[in-house]
Coordinates of C-alpha atoms in Angstrom, one line a residue:
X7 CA -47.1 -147.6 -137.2
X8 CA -45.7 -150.9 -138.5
X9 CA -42.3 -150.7 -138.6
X10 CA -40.2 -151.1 -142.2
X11 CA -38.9 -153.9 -142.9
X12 CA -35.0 -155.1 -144.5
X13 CA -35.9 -154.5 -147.8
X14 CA -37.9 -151.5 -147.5
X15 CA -35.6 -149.5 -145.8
X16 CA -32.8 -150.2 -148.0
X17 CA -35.8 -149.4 -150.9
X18 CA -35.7 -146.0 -149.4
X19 CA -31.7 -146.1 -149.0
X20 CA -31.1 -147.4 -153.1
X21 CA -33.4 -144.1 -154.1
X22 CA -31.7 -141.5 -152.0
X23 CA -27.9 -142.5 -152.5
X24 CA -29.0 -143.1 -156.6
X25 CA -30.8 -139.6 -156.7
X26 CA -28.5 -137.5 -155.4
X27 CA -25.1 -137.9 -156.5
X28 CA -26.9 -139.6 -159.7
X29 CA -26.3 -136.7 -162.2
X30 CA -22.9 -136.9 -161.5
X31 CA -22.4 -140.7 -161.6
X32 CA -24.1 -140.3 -165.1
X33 CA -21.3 -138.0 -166.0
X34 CA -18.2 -140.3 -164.2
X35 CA -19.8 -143.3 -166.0
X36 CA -20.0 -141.9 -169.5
X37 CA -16.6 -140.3 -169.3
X38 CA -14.9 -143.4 -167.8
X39 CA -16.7 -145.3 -170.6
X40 CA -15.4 -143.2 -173.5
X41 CA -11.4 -143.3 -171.5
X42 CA -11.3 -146.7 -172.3
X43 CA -10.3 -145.3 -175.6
X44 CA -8.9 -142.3 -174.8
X45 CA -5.7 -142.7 -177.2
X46 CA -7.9 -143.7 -180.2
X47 CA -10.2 -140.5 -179.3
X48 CA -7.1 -138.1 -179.4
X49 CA -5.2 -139.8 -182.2
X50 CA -9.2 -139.8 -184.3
X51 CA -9.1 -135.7 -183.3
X52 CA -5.6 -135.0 -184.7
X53 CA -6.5 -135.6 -188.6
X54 CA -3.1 -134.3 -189.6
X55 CA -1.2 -138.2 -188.2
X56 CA -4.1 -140.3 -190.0
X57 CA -1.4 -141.0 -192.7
X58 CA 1.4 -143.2 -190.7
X59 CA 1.0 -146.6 -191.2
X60 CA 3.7 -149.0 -189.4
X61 CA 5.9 -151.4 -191.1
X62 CA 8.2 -153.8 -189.9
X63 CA 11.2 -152.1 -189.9
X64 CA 10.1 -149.2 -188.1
X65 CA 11.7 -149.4 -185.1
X66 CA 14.9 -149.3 -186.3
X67 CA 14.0 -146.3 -189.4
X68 CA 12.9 -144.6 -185.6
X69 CA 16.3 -145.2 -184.1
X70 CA 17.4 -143.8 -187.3
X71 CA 16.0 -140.8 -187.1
X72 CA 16.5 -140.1 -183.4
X73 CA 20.4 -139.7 -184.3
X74 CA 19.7 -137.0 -186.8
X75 CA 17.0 -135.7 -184.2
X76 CA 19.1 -135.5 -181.2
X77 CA 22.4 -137.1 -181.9
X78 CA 23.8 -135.2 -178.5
X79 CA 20.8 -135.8 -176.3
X80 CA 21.2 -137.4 -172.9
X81 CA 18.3 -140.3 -173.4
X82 CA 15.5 -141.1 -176.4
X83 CA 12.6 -142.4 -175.3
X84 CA 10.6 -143.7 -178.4
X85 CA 6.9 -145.0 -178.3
X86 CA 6.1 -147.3 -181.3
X87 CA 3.3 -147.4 -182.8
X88 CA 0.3 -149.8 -182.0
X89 CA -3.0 -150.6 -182.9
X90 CA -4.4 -147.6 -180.9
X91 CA -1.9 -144.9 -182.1
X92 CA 0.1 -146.0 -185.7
X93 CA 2.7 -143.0 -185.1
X94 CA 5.7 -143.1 -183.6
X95 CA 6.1 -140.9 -180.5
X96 CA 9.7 -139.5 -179.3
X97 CA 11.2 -137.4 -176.9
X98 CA 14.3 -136.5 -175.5
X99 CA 16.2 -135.1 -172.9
X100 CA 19.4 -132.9 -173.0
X101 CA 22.5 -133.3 -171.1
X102 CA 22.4 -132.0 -167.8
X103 CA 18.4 -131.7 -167.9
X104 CA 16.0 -132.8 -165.2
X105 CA 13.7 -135.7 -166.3
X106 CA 10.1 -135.2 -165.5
X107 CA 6.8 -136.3 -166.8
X108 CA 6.3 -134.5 -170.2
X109 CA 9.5 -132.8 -170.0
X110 CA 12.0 -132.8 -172.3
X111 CA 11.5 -132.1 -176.4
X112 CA 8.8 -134.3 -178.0
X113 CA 7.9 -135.5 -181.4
X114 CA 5.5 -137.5 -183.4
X115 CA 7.2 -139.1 -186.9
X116 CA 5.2 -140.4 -189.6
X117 CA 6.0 -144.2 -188.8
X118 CA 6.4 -144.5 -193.1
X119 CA 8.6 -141.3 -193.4
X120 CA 9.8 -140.6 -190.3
X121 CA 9.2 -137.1 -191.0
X122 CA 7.6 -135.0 -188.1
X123 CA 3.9 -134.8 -188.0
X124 CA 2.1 -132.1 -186.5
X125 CA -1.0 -132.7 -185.0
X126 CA -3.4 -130.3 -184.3
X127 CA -3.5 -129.0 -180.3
X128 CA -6.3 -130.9 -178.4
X129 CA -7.1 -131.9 -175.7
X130 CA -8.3 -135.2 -176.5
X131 CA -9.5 -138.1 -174.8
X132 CA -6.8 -137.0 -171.7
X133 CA -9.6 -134.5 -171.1
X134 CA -12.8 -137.1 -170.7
X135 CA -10.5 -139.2 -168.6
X136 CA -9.4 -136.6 -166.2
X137 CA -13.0 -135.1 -165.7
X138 CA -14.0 -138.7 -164.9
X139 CA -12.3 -138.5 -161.7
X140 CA -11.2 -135.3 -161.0
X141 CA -13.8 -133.0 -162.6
X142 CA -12.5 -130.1 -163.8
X143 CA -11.9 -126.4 -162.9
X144 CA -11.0 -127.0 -159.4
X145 CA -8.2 -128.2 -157.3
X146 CA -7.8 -132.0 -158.3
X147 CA -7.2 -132.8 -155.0
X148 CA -10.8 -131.5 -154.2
X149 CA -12.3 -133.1 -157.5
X150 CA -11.3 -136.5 -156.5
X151 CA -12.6 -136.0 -153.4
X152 CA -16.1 -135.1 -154.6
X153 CA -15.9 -138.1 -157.3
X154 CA -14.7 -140.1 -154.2
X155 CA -17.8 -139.9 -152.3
X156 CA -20.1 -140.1 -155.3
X157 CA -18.9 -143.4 -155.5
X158 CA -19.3 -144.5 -152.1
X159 CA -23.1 -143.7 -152.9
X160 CA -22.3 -145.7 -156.3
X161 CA -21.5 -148.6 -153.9
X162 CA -24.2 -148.2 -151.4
X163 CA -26.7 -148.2 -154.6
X164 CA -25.7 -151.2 -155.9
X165 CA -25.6 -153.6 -153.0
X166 CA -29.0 -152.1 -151.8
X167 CA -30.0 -152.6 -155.6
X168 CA -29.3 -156.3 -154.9
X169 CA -30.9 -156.3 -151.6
X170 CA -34.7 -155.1 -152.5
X171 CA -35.0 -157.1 -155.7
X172 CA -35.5 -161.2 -154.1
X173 CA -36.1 -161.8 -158.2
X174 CA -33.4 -160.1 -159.3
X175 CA -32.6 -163.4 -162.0
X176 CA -35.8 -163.6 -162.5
X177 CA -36.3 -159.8 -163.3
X178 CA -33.3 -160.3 -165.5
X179 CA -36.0 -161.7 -168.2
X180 CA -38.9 -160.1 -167.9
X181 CA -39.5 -156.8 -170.0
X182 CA -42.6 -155.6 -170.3
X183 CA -43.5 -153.5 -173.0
X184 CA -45.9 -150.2 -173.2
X185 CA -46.2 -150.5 -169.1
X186 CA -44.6 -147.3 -168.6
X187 CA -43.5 -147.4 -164.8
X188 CA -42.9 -151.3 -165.5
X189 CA -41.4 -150.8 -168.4
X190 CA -38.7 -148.3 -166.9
X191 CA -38.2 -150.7 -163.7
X192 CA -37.4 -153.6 -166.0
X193 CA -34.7 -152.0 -168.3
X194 CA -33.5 -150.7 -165.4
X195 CA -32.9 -154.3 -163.6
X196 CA -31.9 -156.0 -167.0
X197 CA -29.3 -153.7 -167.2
X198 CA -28.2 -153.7 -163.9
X199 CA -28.5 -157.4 -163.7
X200 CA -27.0 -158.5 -166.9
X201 CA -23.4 -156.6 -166.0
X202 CA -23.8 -156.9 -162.6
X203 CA -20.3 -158.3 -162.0
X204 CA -18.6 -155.3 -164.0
X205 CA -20.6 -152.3 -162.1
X206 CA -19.3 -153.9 -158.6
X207 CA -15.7 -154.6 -159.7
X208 CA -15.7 -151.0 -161.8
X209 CA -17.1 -149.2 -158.8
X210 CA -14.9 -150.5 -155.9
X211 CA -11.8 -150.7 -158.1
X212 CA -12.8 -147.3 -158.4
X213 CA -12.7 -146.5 -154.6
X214 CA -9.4 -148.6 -154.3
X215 CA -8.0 -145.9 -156.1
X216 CA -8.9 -143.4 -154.7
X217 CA -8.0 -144.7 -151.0
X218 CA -4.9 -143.2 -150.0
X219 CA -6.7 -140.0 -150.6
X220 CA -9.8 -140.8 -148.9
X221 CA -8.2 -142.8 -145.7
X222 CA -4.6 -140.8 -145.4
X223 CA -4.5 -141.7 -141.4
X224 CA -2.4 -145.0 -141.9
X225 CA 0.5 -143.0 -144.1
X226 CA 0.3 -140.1 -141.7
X227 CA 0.5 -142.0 -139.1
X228 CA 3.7 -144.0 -140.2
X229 CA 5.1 -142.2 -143.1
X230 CA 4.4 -138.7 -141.4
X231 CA 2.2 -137.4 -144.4
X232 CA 5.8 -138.6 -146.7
X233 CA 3.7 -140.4 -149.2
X234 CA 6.3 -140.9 -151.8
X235 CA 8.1 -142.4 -149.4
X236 CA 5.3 -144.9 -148.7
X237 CA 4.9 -145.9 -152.3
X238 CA 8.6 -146.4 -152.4
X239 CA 8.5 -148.7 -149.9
X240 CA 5.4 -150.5 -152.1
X241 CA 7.5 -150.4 -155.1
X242 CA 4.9 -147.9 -156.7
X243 CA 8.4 -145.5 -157.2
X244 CA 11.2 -147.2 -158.5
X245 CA 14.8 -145.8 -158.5
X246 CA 16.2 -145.7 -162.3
X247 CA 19.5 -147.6 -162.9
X248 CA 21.0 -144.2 -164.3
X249 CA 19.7 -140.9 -164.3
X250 CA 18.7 -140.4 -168.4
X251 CA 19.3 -136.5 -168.2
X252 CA 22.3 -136.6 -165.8
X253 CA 25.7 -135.6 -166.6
X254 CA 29.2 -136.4 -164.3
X255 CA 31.0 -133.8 -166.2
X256 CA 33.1 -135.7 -168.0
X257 CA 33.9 -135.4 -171.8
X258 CA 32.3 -138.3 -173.4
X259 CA 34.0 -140.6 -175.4
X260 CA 31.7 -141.3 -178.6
X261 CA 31.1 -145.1 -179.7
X262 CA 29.1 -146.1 -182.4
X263 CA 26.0 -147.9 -181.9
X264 CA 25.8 -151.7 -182.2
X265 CA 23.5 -152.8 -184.9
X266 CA 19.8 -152.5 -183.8
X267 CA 18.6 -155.8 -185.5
X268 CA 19.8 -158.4 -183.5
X269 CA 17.9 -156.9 -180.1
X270 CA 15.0 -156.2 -181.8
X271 CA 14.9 -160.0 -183.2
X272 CA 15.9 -161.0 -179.9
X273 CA 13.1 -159.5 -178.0
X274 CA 10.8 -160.3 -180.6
X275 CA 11.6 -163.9 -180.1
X276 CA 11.3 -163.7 -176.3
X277 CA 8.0 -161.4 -176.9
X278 CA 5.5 -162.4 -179.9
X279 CA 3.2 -159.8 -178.7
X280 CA 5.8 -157.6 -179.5
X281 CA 8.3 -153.9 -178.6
X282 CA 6.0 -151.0 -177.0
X283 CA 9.1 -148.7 -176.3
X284 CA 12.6 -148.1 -176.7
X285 CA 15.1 -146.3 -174.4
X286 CA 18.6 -145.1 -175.1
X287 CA 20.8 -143.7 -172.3
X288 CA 23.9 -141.5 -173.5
X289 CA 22.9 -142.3 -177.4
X290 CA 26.5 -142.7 -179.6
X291 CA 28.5 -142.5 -176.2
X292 CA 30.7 -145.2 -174.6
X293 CA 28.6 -147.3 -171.7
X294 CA 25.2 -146.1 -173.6
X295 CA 22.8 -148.4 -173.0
X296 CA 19.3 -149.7 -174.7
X297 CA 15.9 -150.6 -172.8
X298 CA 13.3 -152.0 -174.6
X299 CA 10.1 -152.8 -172.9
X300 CA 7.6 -155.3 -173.8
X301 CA 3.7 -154.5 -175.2
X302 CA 1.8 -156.1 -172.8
X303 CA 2.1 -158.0 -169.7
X304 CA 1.6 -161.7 -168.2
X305 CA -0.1 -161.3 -165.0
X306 CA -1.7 -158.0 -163.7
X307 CA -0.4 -158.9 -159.8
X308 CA 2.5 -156.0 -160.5
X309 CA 0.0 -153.2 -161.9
X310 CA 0.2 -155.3 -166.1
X311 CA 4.0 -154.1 -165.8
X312 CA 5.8 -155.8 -169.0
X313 CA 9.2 -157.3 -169.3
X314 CA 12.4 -154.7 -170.2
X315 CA 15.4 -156.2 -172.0
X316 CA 18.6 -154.2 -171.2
X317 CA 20.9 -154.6 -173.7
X318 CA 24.7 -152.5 -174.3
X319 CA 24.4 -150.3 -177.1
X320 CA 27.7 -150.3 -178.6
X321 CA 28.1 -154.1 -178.5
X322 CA 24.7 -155.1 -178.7
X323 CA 25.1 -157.6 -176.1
X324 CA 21.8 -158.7 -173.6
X325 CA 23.3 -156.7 -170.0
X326 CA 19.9 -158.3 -167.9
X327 CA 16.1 -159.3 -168.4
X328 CA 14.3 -157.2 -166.0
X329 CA 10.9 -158.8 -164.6
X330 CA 8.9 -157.1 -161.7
X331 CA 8.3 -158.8 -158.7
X332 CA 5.2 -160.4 -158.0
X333 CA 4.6 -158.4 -154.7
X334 CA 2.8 -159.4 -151.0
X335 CA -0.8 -160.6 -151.1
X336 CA -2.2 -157.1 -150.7
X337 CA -0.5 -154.8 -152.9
X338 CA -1.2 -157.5 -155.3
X339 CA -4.5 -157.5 -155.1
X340 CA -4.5 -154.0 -154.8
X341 CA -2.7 -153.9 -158.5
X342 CA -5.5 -156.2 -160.0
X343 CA -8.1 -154.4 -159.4
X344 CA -6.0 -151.0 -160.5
X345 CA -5.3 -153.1 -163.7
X346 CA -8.8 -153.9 -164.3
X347 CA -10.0 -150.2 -163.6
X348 CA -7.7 -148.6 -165.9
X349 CA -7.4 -151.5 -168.5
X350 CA -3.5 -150.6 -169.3
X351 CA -3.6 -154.5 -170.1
X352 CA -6.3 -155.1 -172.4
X353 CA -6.7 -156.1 -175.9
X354 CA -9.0 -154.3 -178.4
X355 CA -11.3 -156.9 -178.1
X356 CA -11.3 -157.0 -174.0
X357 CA -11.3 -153.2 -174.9
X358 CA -14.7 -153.4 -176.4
X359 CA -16.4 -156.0 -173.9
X360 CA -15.7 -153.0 -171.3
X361 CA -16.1 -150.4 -173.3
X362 CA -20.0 -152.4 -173.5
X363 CA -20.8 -152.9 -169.8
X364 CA -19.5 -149.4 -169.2
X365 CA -22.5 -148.0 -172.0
X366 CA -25.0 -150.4 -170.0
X367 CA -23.9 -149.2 -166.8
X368 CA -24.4 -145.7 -167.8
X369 CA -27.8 -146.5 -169.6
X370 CA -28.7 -148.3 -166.0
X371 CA -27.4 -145.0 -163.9
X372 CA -29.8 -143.0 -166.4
X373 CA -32.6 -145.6 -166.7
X374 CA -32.7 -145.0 -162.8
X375 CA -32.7 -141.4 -162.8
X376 CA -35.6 -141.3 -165.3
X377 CA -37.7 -144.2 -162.9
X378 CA -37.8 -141.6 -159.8
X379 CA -39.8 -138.8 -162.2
X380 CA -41.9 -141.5 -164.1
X381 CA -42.9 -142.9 -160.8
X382 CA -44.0 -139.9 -159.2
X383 CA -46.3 -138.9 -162.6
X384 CA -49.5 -139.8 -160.9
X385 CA -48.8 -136.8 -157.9
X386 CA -47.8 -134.7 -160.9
X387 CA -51.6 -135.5 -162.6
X388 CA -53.4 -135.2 -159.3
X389 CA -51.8 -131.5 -159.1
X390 CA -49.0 -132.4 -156.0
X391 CA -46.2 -131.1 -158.0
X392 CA -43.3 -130.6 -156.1
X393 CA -40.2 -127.9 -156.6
X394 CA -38.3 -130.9 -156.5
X395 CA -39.6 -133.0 -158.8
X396 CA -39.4 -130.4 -161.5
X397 CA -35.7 -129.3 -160.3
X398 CA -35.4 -132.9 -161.1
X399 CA -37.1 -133.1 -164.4
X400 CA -34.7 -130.1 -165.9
X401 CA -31.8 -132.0 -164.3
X402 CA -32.2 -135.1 -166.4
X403 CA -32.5 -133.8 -169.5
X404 CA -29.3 -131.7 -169.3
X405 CA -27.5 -134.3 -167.3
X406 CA -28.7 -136.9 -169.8
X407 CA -29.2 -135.6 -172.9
X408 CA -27.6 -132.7 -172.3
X409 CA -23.8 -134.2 -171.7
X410 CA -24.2 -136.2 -175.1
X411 CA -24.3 -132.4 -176.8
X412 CA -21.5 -131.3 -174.9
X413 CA -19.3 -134.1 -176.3
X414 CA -20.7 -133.8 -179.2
X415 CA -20.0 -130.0 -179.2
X416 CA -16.5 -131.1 -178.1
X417 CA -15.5 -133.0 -181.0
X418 CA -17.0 -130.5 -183.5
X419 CA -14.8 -127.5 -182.1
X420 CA -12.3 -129.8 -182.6
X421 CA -12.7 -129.5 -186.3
X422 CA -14.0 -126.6 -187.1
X423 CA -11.5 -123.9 -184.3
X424 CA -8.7 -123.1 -186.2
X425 CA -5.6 -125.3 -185.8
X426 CA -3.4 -122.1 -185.1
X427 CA -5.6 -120.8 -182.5
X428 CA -3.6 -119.5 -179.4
X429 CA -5.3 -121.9 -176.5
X430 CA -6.7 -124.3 -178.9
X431 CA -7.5 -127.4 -176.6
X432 CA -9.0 -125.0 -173.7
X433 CA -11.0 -123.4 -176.1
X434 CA -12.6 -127.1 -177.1
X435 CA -12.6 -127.9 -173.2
X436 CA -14.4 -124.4 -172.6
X437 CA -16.7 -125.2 -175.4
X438 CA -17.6 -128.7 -173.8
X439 CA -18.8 -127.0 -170.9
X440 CA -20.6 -123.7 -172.5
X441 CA -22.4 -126.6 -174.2
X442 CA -23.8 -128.2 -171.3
X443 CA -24.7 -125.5 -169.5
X444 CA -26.8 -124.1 -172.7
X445 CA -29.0 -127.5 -172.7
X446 CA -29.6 -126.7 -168.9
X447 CA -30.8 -123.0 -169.7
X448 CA -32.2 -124.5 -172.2
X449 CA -33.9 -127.6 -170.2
X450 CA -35.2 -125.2 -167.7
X451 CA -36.9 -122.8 -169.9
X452 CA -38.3 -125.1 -172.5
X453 CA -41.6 -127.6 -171.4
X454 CA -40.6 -131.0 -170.2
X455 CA -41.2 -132.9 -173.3
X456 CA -40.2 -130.6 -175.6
X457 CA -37.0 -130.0 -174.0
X458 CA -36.0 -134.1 -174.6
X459 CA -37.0 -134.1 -178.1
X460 CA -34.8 -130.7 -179.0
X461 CA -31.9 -132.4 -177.5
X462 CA -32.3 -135.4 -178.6
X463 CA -32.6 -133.8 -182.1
X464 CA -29.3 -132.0 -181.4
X465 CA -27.8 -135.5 -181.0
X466 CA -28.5 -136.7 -184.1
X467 CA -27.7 -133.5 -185.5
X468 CA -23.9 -133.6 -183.9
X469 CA -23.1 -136.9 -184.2
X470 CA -24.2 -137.5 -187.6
X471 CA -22.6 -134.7 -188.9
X472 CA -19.2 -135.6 -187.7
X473 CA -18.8 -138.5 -190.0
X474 CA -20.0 -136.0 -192.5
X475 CA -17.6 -133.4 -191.9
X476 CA -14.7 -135.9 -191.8
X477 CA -14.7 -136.2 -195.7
X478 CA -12.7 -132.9 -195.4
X479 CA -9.9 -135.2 -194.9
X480 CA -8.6 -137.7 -197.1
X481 CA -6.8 -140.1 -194.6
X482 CA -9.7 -139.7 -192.2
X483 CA -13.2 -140.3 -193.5
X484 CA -14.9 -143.2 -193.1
X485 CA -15.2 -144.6 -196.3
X486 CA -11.1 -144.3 -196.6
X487 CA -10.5 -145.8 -192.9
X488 CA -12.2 -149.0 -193.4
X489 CA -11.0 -149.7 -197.2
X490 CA -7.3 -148.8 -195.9
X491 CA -8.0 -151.2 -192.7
X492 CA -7.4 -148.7 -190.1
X493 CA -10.3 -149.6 -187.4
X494 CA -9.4 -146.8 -184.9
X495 CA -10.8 -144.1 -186.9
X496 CA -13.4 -146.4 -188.8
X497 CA -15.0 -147.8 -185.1
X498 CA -14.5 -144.1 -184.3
X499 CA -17.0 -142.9 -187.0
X500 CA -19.2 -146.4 -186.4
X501 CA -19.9 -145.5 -183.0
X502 CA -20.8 -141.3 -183.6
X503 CA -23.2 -143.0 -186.4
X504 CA -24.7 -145.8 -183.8
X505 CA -25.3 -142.9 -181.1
X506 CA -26.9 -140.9 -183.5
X507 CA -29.0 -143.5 -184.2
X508 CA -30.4 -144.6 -180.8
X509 CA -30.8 -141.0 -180.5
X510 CA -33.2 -140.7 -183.6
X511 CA -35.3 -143.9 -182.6
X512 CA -35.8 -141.9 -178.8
X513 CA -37.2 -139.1 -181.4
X514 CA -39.3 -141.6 -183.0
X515 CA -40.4 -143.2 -180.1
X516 CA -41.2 -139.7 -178.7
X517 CA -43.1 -138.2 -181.7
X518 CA -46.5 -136.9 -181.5
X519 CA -49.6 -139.1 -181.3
X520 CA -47.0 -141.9 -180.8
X521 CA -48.9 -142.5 -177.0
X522 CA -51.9 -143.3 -178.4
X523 CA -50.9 -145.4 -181.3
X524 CA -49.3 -147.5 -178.4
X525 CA -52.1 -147.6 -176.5
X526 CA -54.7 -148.6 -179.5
X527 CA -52.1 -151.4 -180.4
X528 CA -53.2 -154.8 -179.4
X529 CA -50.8 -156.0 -176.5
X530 CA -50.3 -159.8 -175.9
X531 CA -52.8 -161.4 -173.4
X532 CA -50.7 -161.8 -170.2
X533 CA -51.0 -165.7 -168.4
X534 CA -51.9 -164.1 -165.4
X535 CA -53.9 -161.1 -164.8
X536 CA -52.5 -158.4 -163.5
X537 CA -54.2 -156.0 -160.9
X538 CA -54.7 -152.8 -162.7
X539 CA -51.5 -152.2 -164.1
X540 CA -50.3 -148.1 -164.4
X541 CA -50.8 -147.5 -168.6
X542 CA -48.1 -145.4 -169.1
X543 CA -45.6 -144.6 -172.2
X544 CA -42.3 -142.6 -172.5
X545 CA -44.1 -139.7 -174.0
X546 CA -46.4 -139.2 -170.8
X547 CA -42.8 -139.3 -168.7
X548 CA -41.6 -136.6 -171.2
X549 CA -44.3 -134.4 -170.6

């Protein structure tokens, strides 16, 4: 027996590692792709905040309205509003009270009125960003793990990818149409190719993160398993200047704050892209003091971390500038490639071109799963038909198709459970994942075809709809968004439309009697003649 060669072995290698962690790569790639605009997803699913527009003098109406909030509080922190969330976001801790993450009492003000909104409870885009790592329903520890080695296989997919095509360019430009298997194999490259860059740099970003989690021996070995002690030492944990929620005992002696103007016009001066956040410790107290923090950054070697401007509160005078530390070769590269995985940094416009290469990488992780049943039609027609191959079949619809309903599911229970519901945003979670499983039973019981052309028709059903349905709300539809210039909820709306779309051209192109029209239709002469060439359409695939 001749022996297999480079590229044929790593032929066999690109199949295997793609097939069987591909239904979940779908699933990671997808959710990752929609977390890039995670905050526009959960601000577009809380209709009640679509009101607040910012103006210039907000920050200071915010400061405003934080003495009347919590005049006796121990710290503010205030999130001003940007072009992915136009509300202002508070909260505050009281004296003697233990910061943590999402401690504290929180509010959202109208960034007009200042009033309090309240938005209905959802779980947002938070949700399809934490399932794209860490799954959901199990110990997070576990789900990274799982995600973990799905992208190891990610890895091993692509480079092999690279390996067994020697055209790879070349196959860059070449679609042929109506040559089924062909035609599957060259959507597949072109989308590979064409962001081949971002697929590398997403997926071993993606591993970089995961690292101390998946190679723990160095920090066990020197830290003792102490890992907060090790990112301490990295400067991942950084020891406040004061504790915001601590108190000495003492009585405090009030003092009146400075006026807020001057700072703000100070660190607008030394910041054109402007103020994300403000801090106050020991608000309307002698020694308080008042952090703001640039929007932005200027280099991503210290993880995108902005500038913070430390002024004193009751005289309004600049205490320190505080810049982080561009830190040792590794850790910094280490922080790029965090930076361009989570995309903290970006613009909306950088926003976008990712947002873009992450759709084609998920069309080229689905393109690929569809190839290994289309190639394997001909066994199906000579009566080989393998368990597997139909196990596989079912698979891909509901891990295709099938995930598409589920989000789209998700966003309806967003607007149709009822806003006081006790366990509102599990219920939507619960109702993401009900969802799915339906289009399995439903992918599974149905015949192959027909099951692709239902859910595909569900698609369009779900998606449309939701633009629809958003006319319930007069801040919110789409007509109202784009005449009132608010392009979160407008691109929002854009995109539901654009899926539904490309859904109902799959419908189209999947219709009955659609094969053979195909096949009558006259097809270009090729320049050279190709040896009997497999004729075969999306609808034979489908059936």
């Amino acid at each position: 027996m001749k022996a297999q060669g480079f590229r044929q072995v790593n032929s066999w290698l690109h199949t295997w590692s793609g097939l069987l962690l591909g239904w979940l790569l779908f699933a990671v790639f997808l959710t990752g792709t929609l977390s890039y605009f995670r905050q526009e997803i959960t601000y577009w699913m809380q209709p009640e905040l679509h009101a607040s527009q910012s103006r210039a003098q907000t920050a200071e109406q915010a400061l405003r309205a934080m003495q009347g909030l919590a005049p006796d509080a121990a710290s503010w922190q205030i999130t001003l509003p940007s072009e992915r969330n136009p509300t202002v976001r508070a909260r505050w801790y009281d004296q003697g009270e233990r910061v943590t993450k999402g401690g504290g009492k929180s509010v959202t003000l109208d960034a007009t009125t200042m009033e309090p909104l309240a938005g209905r409870p959802t779980a947002g885009g938070e949700f399809l960003y934490r399932f794209h790592f860490e799954l959901y329903g199990m110990d997070r520890t576990w789900g990274r793990w799982i995600v973990g080695v799905a992208t190891m296989f990610m890895l091993v997919a692509i480079v092999s990818g690279v390996i067994i095509h020697k055209k790879i360019f070349v196959d860059f430009f070449t679609f042929r149409r109506r040559k089924g298997q062909r035609s599957w194999m060259d959507a597949h490259n072109a989308l590979a190719v064409l962001s081949l860059p971002f697929h590398f740099m997403i997926t071993y970003s993606g591993l970089l993160l995961l690292m101390f989690l998946l190679m723990p021996w160095g920090i066990d070995a020197a830290y003792k398993g102490d890992t907060r002690a090790f990112f301490s030492d990295r400067g991942r944990i950084a020891a406040p200047a004061s504790e915001p929620g601590g108190s000495d005992g003492a009585a405090p002696v009030p003092q009146a704050m400075a006026p807020v103007g001057p700072m703000l016009e100070a660190a607008h001066r030394q910041w054109p892209q402007g103020i994300a956040s403000i801090s106050v410790l020991q608000p309307g107290r002698a020694g308080s003091t008042m952090e703001l923090r640039q929007k932005g950054a200027e280099t991503l070697l210290n993880h995108a971390a902005g500038e913070r401007m430390v002024f004193d509160a009751g005289s309004g005078e600049l205490k320190e500038t505080i810049r982080s530390e561009v830190p040792a070769a590794g850790t910094s590269t280490y922080n790029v490639f965090s930076a361009l995985h989570r995309l903290r940094f970006a613009d909306v416009w950088l926003r976008w071109l990712f947002f873009i290469a992450g759709v084609m990488g998920t069309a080229m992780v689905g393109t690929g799963m569809i190839l290994w049943v289309v190639k394997r039609l001909p066994q199906k027609r000579k009566g080989r038909y393998h368990a597997g191959h139909r196990l596989v079949e079912r698979v891909n619809v509901a891990a295709i198709a099938g995930l598409f309903v589920a989000v789209g599911a998700y966003f309806w229970l967003n607007r149709l459970l009822p806003v006081s519901l006790p366990g509102r945003a599990g219920w939507e979670i619960n109702g993401f994942f009900i969802a799915w499983a339906l289009t399995l039973l439903h992918a599974w019981l149905r015949e192959h075809g027909q099951a692709w052309k239902e859910q595909l028709y569900a698609i369009v059903v779900l998606f449309a709809g939701l633009p629809i349905a958003n006319f319930r709300y007069p801040d919110s539809h789409l007509a109202a968004a784009i005449a009132n210039g608010r392009w979160t909820l407008a691109s929002m709306d854009l995109v539901l439309l654009a899926t539904a779309a490309l859904a109902a051209w799959a419908v189209w192109y999947l219709r009955p009697g659609a094969s053979a029209a195909r096949k009558s239709a006259p097809a270009p002469r090729p320049a050279v003649q190709e040896a009997a060439p497999v004729q075969q359409t999306a609808q034979e695939a489908a059936s």
